[in-house]
Short mmCIF file of C-alpha atoms in Angstrom, two decimals:
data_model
loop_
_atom_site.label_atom_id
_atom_site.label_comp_id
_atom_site.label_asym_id
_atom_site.label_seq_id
_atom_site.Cartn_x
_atom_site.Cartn_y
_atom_site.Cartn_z
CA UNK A 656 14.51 -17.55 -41.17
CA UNK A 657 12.91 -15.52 -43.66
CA UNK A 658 12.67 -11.75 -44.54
CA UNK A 659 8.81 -12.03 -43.72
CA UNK A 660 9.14 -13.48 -40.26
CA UNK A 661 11.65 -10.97 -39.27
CA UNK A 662 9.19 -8.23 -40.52
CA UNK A 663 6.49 -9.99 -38.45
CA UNK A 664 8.83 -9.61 -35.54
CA UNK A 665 8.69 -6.06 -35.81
CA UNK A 666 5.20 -5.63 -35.67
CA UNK A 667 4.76 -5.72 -32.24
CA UNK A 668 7.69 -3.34 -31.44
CA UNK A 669 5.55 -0.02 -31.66
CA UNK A 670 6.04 1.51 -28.15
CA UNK A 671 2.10 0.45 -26.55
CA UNK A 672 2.51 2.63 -23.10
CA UNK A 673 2.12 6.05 -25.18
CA UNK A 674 -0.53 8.27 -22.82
CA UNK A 675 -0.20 5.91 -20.05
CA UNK A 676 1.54 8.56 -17.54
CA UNK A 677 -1.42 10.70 -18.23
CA UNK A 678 -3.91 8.18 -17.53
CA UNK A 679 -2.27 7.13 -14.02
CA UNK A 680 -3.63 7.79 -10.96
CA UNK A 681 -1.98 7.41 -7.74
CA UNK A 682 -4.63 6.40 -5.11
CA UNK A 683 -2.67 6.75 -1.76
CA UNK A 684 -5.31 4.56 0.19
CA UNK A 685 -3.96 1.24 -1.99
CA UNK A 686 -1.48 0.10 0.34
CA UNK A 687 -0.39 -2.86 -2.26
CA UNK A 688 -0.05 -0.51 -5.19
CA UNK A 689 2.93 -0.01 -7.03
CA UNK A 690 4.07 3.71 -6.81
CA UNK A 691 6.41 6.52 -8.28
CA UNK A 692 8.18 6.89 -4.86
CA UNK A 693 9.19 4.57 -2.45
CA UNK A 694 7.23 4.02 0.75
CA UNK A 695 7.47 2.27 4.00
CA UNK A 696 4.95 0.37 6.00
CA UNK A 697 4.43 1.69 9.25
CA UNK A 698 6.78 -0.66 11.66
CA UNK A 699 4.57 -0.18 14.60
CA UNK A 700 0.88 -0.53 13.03
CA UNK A 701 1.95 -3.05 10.51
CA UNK A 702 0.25 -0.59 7.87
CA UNK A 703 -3.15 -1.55 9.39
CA UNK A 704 -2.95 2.54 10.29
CA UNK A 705 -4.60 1.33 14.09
CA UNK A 706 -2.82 -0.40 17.34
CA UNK A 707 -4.69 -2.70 19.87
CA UNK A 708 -6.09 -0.49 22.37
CA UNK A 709 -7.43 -3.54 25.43
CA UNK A 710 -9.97 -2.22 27.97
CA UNK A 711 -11.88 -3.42 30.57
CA UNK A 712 -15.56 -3.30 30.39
CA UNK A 713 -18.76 -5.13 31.83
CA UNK A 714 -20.69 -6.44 29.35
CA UNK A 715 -23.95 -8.22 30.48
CA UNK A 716 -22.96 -8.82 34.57
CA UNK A 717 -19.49 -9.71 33.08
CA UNK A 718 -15.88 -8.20 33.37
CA UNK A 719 -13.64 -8.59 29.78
CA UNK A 720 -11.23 -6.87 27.81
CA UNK A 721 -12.41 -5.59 24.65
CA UNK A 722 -10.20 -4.22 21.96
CA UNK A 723 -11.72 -0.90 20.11
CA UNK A 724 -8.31 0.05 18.80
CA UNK A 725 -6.80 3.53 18.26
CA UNK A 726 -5.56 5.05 15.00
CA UNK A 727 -1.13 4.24 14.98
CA UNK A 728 0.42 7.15 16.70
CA UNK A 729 3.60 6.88 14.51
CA UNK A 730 2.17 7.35 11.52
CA UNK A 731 -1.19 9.09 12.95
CA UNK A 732 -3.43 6.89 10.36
CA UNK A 733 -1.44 6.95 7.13
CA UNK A 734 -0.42 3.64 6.94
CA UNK A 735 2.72 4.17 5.16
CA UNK A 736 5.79 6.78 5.17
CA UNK A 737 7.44 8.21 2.17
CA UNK A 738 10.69 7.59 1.41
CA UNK A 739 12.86 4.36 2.92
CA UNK A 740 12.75 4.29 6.95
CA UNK A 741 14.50 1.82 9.08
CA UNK A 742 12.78 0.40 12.23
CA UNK A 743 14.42 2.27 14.99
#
């Protein structure tokens, strides 16, 4: 190996993610996204941030369950929790 292809090598060494923790922004409604802290999807919701809710109803002459769903009351909406929480 050569002096040149070592020097080649070292071209691509320059540090690229200069500016890059200005230019982040956290949005806290990506539930996939990749974050500073560590979170935890809600155990109960599933991080859907609702639970079934089944009632009865008539529609059209006819009795039937029908499932409007209710925002999760263990983590009221949020989807997620900060920090590392075991199911309980």
């Amino acid at each position: 190996m050569s002096e040149d292809d070592e020097q080649d090598d070292d071209d691509y060494s320059e540090d690229d993610d200069e500016g890059f923790e200005e230019d982040f922004e956290e949005d806290p409604s990506d539930l996939f996204e990749v974050t500073r802290e560590v979170r935890t999807v809600c155990q109960l919701c599933g991080g859907a941030g609702f639970v079934a809710n089944p009632v009865l109803a008539v529609i059209s002459g006819t009795p039937r369950t029908v499932d409007n769903g209710r925002s999760c009351p263990h983590c009221e909406g949020s989807r997620t929790f900060t920090g590392l929480i075991p199911p309980l």
